[in-house]
Amino acid sequence: MLTDMQIAVIGGDARQLEIIRKLTELDAKLSLIGFEQLDHAFTGAAKVKISEVDFSHIDSLILPVSGTSLEGQVDTVFSNEKVFLLEELIAQTPSHCVVYTGISNPYLNGIVERSNRRLVPIFNRDDVAIYNSIPTVEGTIMLAIQHTDFTIHGSNVMVLGLGRVGMSVARTFAALGAKVTVGARKTEHFARITEMGLTPFHLDELTNWVKDIDICINTIPHHIVTAAVISKMPAHTLIIDLASKPGGTDFRYAEKRGVKALLAPSLPGIVAPKTAGNIIANVLSQLLQGDFDRRKESKA
Ligand code: NAP
């Protein structure tokens, strides 16, 4: 139980509702910032503005999966107000305060480090990223169906990257009957792709492999689907870019060439917010319980 632990939940989408539900069940006291348009009320959770929170009593801050922008803005689906996480707010928290986020960036790293607090980007954990790849793949299939006039079965699908998302995407599209090629750069990845019954190629040769693809799914968070690559694709190719913003695709050139390219962030929050929220809530509640127990021991 997290009885009387004071937690500020700042912004986010429907996934945060599962987190709020779980933490209120565990008896934590929650300040919900950026939720004033949410109809539902939770016992033990108060909807407040960021200016109303006394950060000197906050034991933990919970940010959405996307963390903050590079300017410190936090996405708030349930609010029209702009919410910014500023360094001065973190500095007001007690020294034991931990900041939890999905992913981080130089802005967030900087303000937390300068305030001498601990930052935990939970999507760095393999378990969270692998569980989360399940709703991500389902969302990718949804987009592929919505934006093409041909079946996935029998189509030429290229997956870029064999990380936690890339592996799940490649395996599932192959299971649906697609002919899957996977671009990677490590010898162990080529071996794994071959073991999975798929066709590997080196990313250095990307332009040579795109000539007859129907769908290109990028999971690499670097500029990889360049204008030179897009210029070699058939005009009907659908690009689905799953990599975190800004993605790895030259969207300007794709539009100019008439190739449909979708930047598709936060698919778990769109197609399965309950499952995706539960994945995060389960890990967060364990981590918060650890913080809580350690503080109790150090006080005793
Ligand atoms: P990951 O496990 O770290 O995999 C990243 C992959 O990209 C690896 O195969 C890695 O290969 C490759 N890579 C990284 N930098 C590269 C470079 N400069 N050149 C070539 N290859 C490179 O990450 P993940 O968990 O699969 O997530 C992938 C991306 O999807 C992230 O941006 C994540 O935020 C995003 N994501 C999006 C959604 C969504 O809904 N759209 C959901 C979940 C995750 P090496 O091993 O060779 O470095």
mmCIF file of C-alpha atoms in Angstrom, residues 25-250:
data_model
loop_
_atom_site.group_PDB
_atom_site.id
_atom_site.type_symbol
_atom_site.label_atom_id
_atom_site.label_comp_id
_atom_site.label_asym_id
_atom_site.label_seq_id
_atom_site.Cartn_x
_atom_site.Cartn_y
_atom_site.Cartn_z
ATOM 1 C CA GLU A 25 -6.594 1.723 -4.939
ATOM 2 C CA LEU A 26 -3.200 1.604 -3.228
ATOM 3 C CA ASP A 27 -4.326 4.565 -1.070
ATOM 4 C CA ALA A 28 -1.921 7.191 -2.454
ATOM 5 C CA LYS A 29 -3.014 10.850 -2.414
ATOM 6 C CA LEU A 30 -3.037 12.184 -5.954
ATOM 7 C CA SER A 31 -2.977 15.691 -7.402
ATOM 8 C CA LEU A 32 -4.176 15.466 -11.001
ATOM 9 C CA ILE A 33 -2.798 18.280 -13.141
ATOM 10 C CA GLY A 34 -4.235 18.735 -16.635
ATOM 11 C CA PHE A 35 -7.359 16.637 -16.083
ATOM 12 C CA GLU A 36 -10.088 19.262 -15.546
ATOM 13 C CA GLN A 37 -12.080 18.068 -18.593
ATOM 14 C CA LEU A 38 -12.156 14.486 -17.338
ATOM 15 C CA ASP A 39 -15.740 13.639 -16.290
ATOM 16 C CA HIS A 40 -14.751 10.774 -14.032
ATOM 17 C CA ALA A 41 -13.830 11.438 -10.387
ATOM 18 C CA PHE A 42 -11.469 9.216 -8.377
ATOM 19 C CA THR A 43 -11.635 8.961 -4.582
ATOM 20 C CA GLY A 44 -8.352 10.214 -3.142
ATOM 21 C CA ALA A 45 -7.488 12.222 -6.261
ATOM 22 C CA ALA A 46 -8.037 15.983 -6.667
ATOM 23 C CA LYS A 47 -8.049 17.780 -10.009
ATOM 24 C CA VAL A 48 -5.888 20.887 -9.612
ATOM 25 C CA LYS A 49 -4.002 23.483 -11.592
ATOM 26 C CA ILE A 50 -0.214 23.251 -11.541
ATOM 27 C CA SER A 51 -0.064 26.648 -9.766
ATOM 28 C CA GLU A 52 -2.191 25.248 -6.894
ATOM 29 C CA VAL A 53 0.152 22.368 -6.016
ATOM 30 C CA ASP A 54 2.503 22.605 -3.040
ATOM 31 C CA PHE A 55 5.448 20.765 -4.573
ATOM 32 C CA SER A 56 7.289 20.720 -1.220
ATOM 33 C CA HIS A 57 4.996 17.830 -0.202
ATOM 34 C CA ILE A 58 5.185 15.789 -3.393
ATOM 35 C CA ASP A 59 6.932 12.414 -3.064
ATOM 36 C CA SER A 60 6.685 11.492 -6.754
ATOM 37 C CA LEU A 61 5.872 13.147 -10.067
ATOM 38 C CA ILE A 62 4.353 11.058 -12.822
ATOM 39 C CA LEU A 63 4.649 12.351 -16.380
ATOM 40 C CA PRO A 64 3.000 10.845 -19.470
ATOM 41 C CA VAL A 65 4.683 8.364 -21.796
ATOM 42 C CA SER A 66 5.932 11.251 -23.954
ATOM 43 C CA GLY A 67 7.452 13.071 -20.948
ATOM 44 C CA THR A 68 7.828 16.744 -21.873
ATOM 45 C CA SER A 69 8.584 18.598 -25.089
ATOM 46 C CA LEU A 70 12.026 20.138 -25.513
ATOM 47 C CA GLU A 71 10.474 23.353 -24.124
ATOM 48 C CA GLY A 72 9.061 21.585 -21.054
ATOM 49 C CA GLN A 73 5.426 21.375 -22.185
ATOM 50 C CA VAL A 74 3.487 18.316 -21.068
ATOM 51 C CA ASP A 75 0.785 16.859 -23.363
ATOM 52 C CA THR A 76 -2.640 17.155 -21.723
ATOM 53 C CA VAL A 77 -5.434 15.364 -23.560
ATOM 54 C CA PHE A 78 -7.952 16.170 -20.797
ATOM 55 C CA SER A 79 -7.215 19.897 -20.625
ATOM 56 C CA ASN A 80 -7.063 22.933 -22.883
ATOM 57 C CA GLU A 81 -4.497 24.611 -20.679
ATOM 58 C CA LYS A 82 -0.825 24.554 -21.501
ATOM 59 C CA VAL A 83 1.093 22.817 -18.730
ATOM 60 C CA PHE A 84 4.845 23.295 -18.402
ATOM 61 C CA LEU A 85 7.151 21.404 -16.065
ATOM 62 C CA LEU A 86 9.721 23.977 -15.005
ATOM 63 C CA GLU A 87 12.958 23.463 -13.161
ATOM 64 C CA GLU A 88 11.807 25.712 -10.292
ATOM 65 C CA LEU A 89 8.895 23.326 -9.588
ATOM 66 C CA ILE A 90 11.161 20.278 -9.390
ATOM 67 C CA ALA A 91 13.547 22.218 -7.152
ATOM 68 C CA GLN A 92 10.678 22.809 -4.679
ATOM 69 C CA THR A 93 10.085 19.059 -4.169
ATOM 70 C CA PRO A 94 11.610 17.200 -1.205
ATOM 71 C CA SER A 95 15.063 15.722 -1.958
ATOM 72 C CA HIS A 96 13.632 12.177 -2.054
ATOM 73 C CA CYS A 97 11.127 13.039 -4.834
ATOM 74 C CA VAL A 98 11.382 10.763 -7.879
ATOM 75 C CA VAL A 99 10.247 11.829 -11.364
ATOM 76 C CA TYR A 100 8.724 9.028 -13.460
ATOM 77 C CA THR A 101 8.274 9.426 -17.214
ATOM 78 C CA GLY A 102 7.779 7.162 -20.221
ATOM 79 C CA ILE A 103 10.636 8.526 -22.289
ATOM 80 C CA SER A 104 13.004 11.418 -21.607
ATOM 81 C CA ASN A 105 14.829 14.105 -23.572
ATOM 82 C CA PRO A 106 17.670 16.582 -22.928
ATOM 83 C CA TYR A 107 15.283 19.180 -21.404
ATOM 84 C CA LEU A 108 13.808 16.751 -18.863
ATOM 85 C CA ASN A 109 17.173 15.152 -18.106
ATOM 86 C CA GLY A 110 18.618 18.625 -17.519
ATOM 87 C CA ILE A 111 16.003 20.036 -15.137
ATOM 88 C CA VAL A 112 15.889 16.866 -13.026
ATOM 89 C CA GLU A 113 19.668 16.502 -12.886
ATOM 90 C CA ARG A 114 20.224 20.157 -11.977
ATOM 91 C CA SER A 115 17.632 19.812 -9.185
ATOM 92 C CA ASN A 116 19.473 16.725 -7.928
ATOM 93 C CA ARG A 117 16.395 14.497 -8.134
ATOM 94 C CA ARG A 118 16.070 11.007 -9.610
ATOM 95 C CA LEU A 119 14.521 10.500 -13.067
ATOM 96 C CA VAL A 120 13.142 7.088 -14.081
ATOM 97 C CA PRO A 121 12.235 6.722 -17.796
ATOM 98 C CA ILE A 122 10.248 3.504 -17.535
ATOM 99 C CA PHE A 123 10.183 2.800 -21.281
ATOM 100 C CA ASN A 124 13.932 2.181 -21.067
ATOM 101 C CA ARG A 125 13.014 -1.060 -19.331
ATOM 102 C CA ASP A 126 12.929 -4.043 -21.687
ATOM 103 C CA ASP A 127 9.880 -5.555 -19.983
ATOM 104 C CA VAL A 128 7.777 -2.400 -20.432
ATOM 105 C CA ALA A 129 8.957 -1.849 -24.039
ATOM 106 C CA ILE A 130 8.267 -5.473 -25.007
ATOM 107 C CA TYR A 131 4.785 -5.579 -23.425
ATOM 108 C CA ASN A 132 4.062 -2.209 -25.015
ATOM 109 C CA SER A 133 5.082 -3.517 -28.434
ATOM 110 C CA ILE A 134 1.934 -5.698 -28.420
ATOM 111 C CA PRO A 135 -0.602 -2.830 -28.678
ATOM 112 C CA THR A 136 1.875 -0.970 -30.928
ATOM 113 C CA VAL A 137 1.744 -3.825 -33.455
ATOM 114 C CA GLU A 138 -2.054 -3.968 -33.292
ATOM 115 C CA GLY A 139 -2.181 -0.227 -34.032
ATOM 116 C CA THR A 140 0.241 -0.680 -36.935
ATOM 117 C CA ILE A 141 -1.970 -3.387 -38.436
ATOM 118 C CA MET A 142 -4.964 -1.057 -38.051
ATOM 119 C CA LEU A 143 -3.140 1.712 -39.974
ATOM 120 C CA ALA A 144 -1.977 -0.694 -42.679
ATOM 121 C CA ILE A 145 -5.556 -1.858 -43.234
ATOM 122 C CA GLN A 146 -7.025 1.662 -43.132
ATOM 123 C CA HIS A 147 -4.523 3.186 -45.550
ATOM 124 C CA THR A 148 -4.159 0.512 -48.245
ATOM 125 C CA ASP A 149 -6.465 -1.100 -50.769
ATOM 126 C CA PHE A 150 -4.631 -4.453 -50.725
ATOM 127 C CA THR A 151 -4.290 -7.200 -48.131
ATOM 128 C CA ILE A 152 -1.357 -7.492 -45.782
ATOM 129 C CA HIS A 153 -1.311 -11.144 -46.789
ATOM 130 C CA GLY A 154 0.939 -11.495 -49.829
ATOM 131 C CA SER A 155 2.253 -7.925 -49.695
ATOM 132 C CA ASN A 156 5.920 -6.931 -49.485
ATOM 133 C CA VAL A 157 6.467 -5.427 -46.062
ATOM 134 C CA MET A 158 9.766 -3.876 -45.019
ATOM 135 C CA VAL A 159 10.556 -3.362 -41.323
ATOM 136 C CA LEU A 160 13.436 -1.083 -40.380
ATOM 137 C CA GLY A 161 15.119 -1.964 -37.071
ATOM 138 C CA LEU A 162 15.025 -5.174 -35.042
ATOM 139 C CA GLY A 163 14.617 -3.696 -31.575
ATOM 140 C CA ARG A 164 11.762 -4.431 -29.210
ATOM 141 C CA VAL A 165 9.124 -2.948 -31.517
ATOM 142 C CA GLY A 166 10.717 -4.022 -34.807
ATOM 143 C CA MET A 167 10.872 -7.671 -33.797
ATOM 144 C CA SER A 168 7.194 -7.780 -32.772
ATOM 145 C CA VAL A 169 6.133 -5.933 -35.934
ATOM 146 C CA ALA A 170 8.169 -8.184 -38.238
ATOM 147 C CA ARG A 171 6.939 -11.389 -36.626
ATOM 148 C CA THR A 172 3.268 -10.372 -36.650
ATOM 149 C CA PHE A 173 3.184 -9.124 -40.255
ATOM 150 C CA ALA A 174 4.886 -12.371 -41.320
ATOM 151 C CA ALA A 175 2.257 -14.336 -39.383
ATOM 152 C CA LEU A 176 -0.422 -12.456 -41.354
ATOM 153 C CA GLY A 177 1.130 -13.758 -44.583
ATOM 154 C CA ALA A 178 3.238 -10.756 -45.628
ATOM 155 C CA LYS A 179 6.633 -11.256 -47.267
ATOM 156 C CA VAL A 180 8.798 -9.467 -44.706
ATOM 157 C CA THR A 181 12.274 -8.021 -45.190
ATOM 158 C CA VAL A 182 14.039 -6.493 -42.183
ATOM 159 C CA GLY A 183 16.770 -3.858 -42.309
ATOM 160 C CA ALA A 184 19.388 -3.960 -39.546
ATOM 161 C CA ARG A 185 23.102 -3.313 -39.063
ATOM 162 C CA LYS A 186 24.294 -5.932 -36.550
ATOM 163 C CA THR A 187 25.396 -9.448 -37.464
ATOM 164 C CA GLU A 188 23.392 -10.938 -34.578
ATOM 165 C CA HIS A 189 20.294 -9.196 -35.929
ATOM 166 C CA PHE A 190 20.865 -10.714 -39.400
ATOM 167 C CA ALA A 191 21.115 -14.124 -37.713
ATOM 168 C CA ARG A 192 17.893 -13.553 -35.736
ATOM 169 C CA ILE A 193 15.995 -12.295 -38.797
ATOM 170 C CA THR A 194 17.085 -15.395 -40.723
ATOM 171 C CA GLU A 195 16.130 -17.647 -37.785
ATOM 172 C CA MET A 196 12.648 -16.032 -37.835
ATOM 173 C CA GLY A 197 12.277 -17.122 -41.469
ATOM 174 C CA LEU A 198 12.455 -13.509 -42.733
ATOM 175 C CA THR A 199 14.826 -11.822 -45.181
ATOM 176 C CA PRO A 200 17.567 -9.615 -43.689
ATOM 177 C CA PHE A 201 19.452 -6.814 -45.422
ATOM 178 C CA HIS A 202 22.020 -4.255 -44.302
ATOM 179 C CA LEU A 203 20.672 -0.738 -43.781
ATOM 180 C CA ASP A 204 23.584 0.611 -45.862
ATOM 181 C CA GLU A 205 21.829 -1.017 -48.842
ATOM 182 C CA LEU A 206 18.377 0.338 -48.045
ATOM 183 C CA THR A 207 17.915 2.125 -51.386
ATOM 184 C CA ASN A 208 18.483 -1.165 -53.250
ATOM 185 C CA TRP A 209 15.787 -3.000 -51.264
ATOM 186 C CA VAL A 210 12.832 -0.626 -51.508
ATOM 187 C CA LYS A 211 12.073 -0.996 -55.246
ATOM 188 C CA ASP A 212 9.111 -3.349 -54.885
ATOM 189 C CA ILE A 213 7.842 -2.788 -51.347
ATOM 190 C CA ASP A 214 4.187 -2.147 -50.536
ATOM 191 C CA ILE A 215 4.527 -1.091 -46.886
ATOM 192 C CA CYS A 216 7.577 0.309 -45.079
ATOM 193 C CA ILE A 217 7.419 0.286 -41.280
ATOM 194 C CA ASN A 218 10.165 2.286 -39.594
ATOM 195 C CA THR A 219 11.107 1.748 -35.940
ATOM 196 C CA ILE A 220 14.503 3.482 -36.044
ATOM 197 C CA PRO A 221 14.540 6.863 -34.285
ATOM 198 C CA HIS A 222 17.006 8.385 -36.759
ATOM 199 C CA HIS A 223 16.682 9.991 -40.194
ATOM 200 C CA ILE A 224 16.726 6.763 -42.212
ATOM 201 C CA VAL A 225 13.864 6.951 -44.730
ATOM 202 C CA THR A 226 15.528 9.772 -46.620
ATOM 203 C CA ALA A 227 14.470 11.477 -49.842
ATOM 204 C CA ALA A 228 16.933 9.229 -51.721
ATOM 205 C CA VAL A 229 15.236 6.122 -50.263
ATOM 206 C CA ILE A 230 11.697 7.383 -50.904
ATOM 207 C CA SER A 231 12.583 8.281 -54.501
ATOM 208 C CA LYS A 232 13.246 4.562 -55.186
ATOM 209 C CA MET A 233 9.945 3.319 -53.679
ATOM 210 C CA PRO A 234 6.880 2.494 -55.806
ATOM 211 C CA ALA A 235 4.385 5.397 -55.673
ATOM 212 C CA HIS A 236 1.781 3.231 -53.918
ATOM 213 C CA THR A 237 4.075 2.419 -50.958
ATOM 214 C CA LEU A 238 2.660 3.227 -47.528
ATOM 215 C CA ILE A 239 5.235 4.400 -44.971
ATOM 216 C CA ILE A 240 4.260 3.939 -41.336
ATOM 217 C CA ASP A 241 6.811 5.622 -39.093
ATOM 218 C CA LEU A 242 6.612 4.333 -35.524
ATOM 219 C CA ALA A 243 9.800 5.972 -34.265
ATOM 220 C CA SER A 244 9.423 8.641 -31.596
ATOM 221 C CA LYS A 245 8.932 12.220 -32.811
ATOM 222 C CA PRO A 246 10.060 13.531 -35.264
ATOM 223 C CA GLY A 247 10.302 10.011 -36.739
ATOM 224 C CA GLY A 248 12.897 8.847 -39.233
ATOM 225 C CA THR A 249 11.184 9.816 -42.485
ATOM 226 C CA ASP A 250 11.569 12.776 -44.819
#
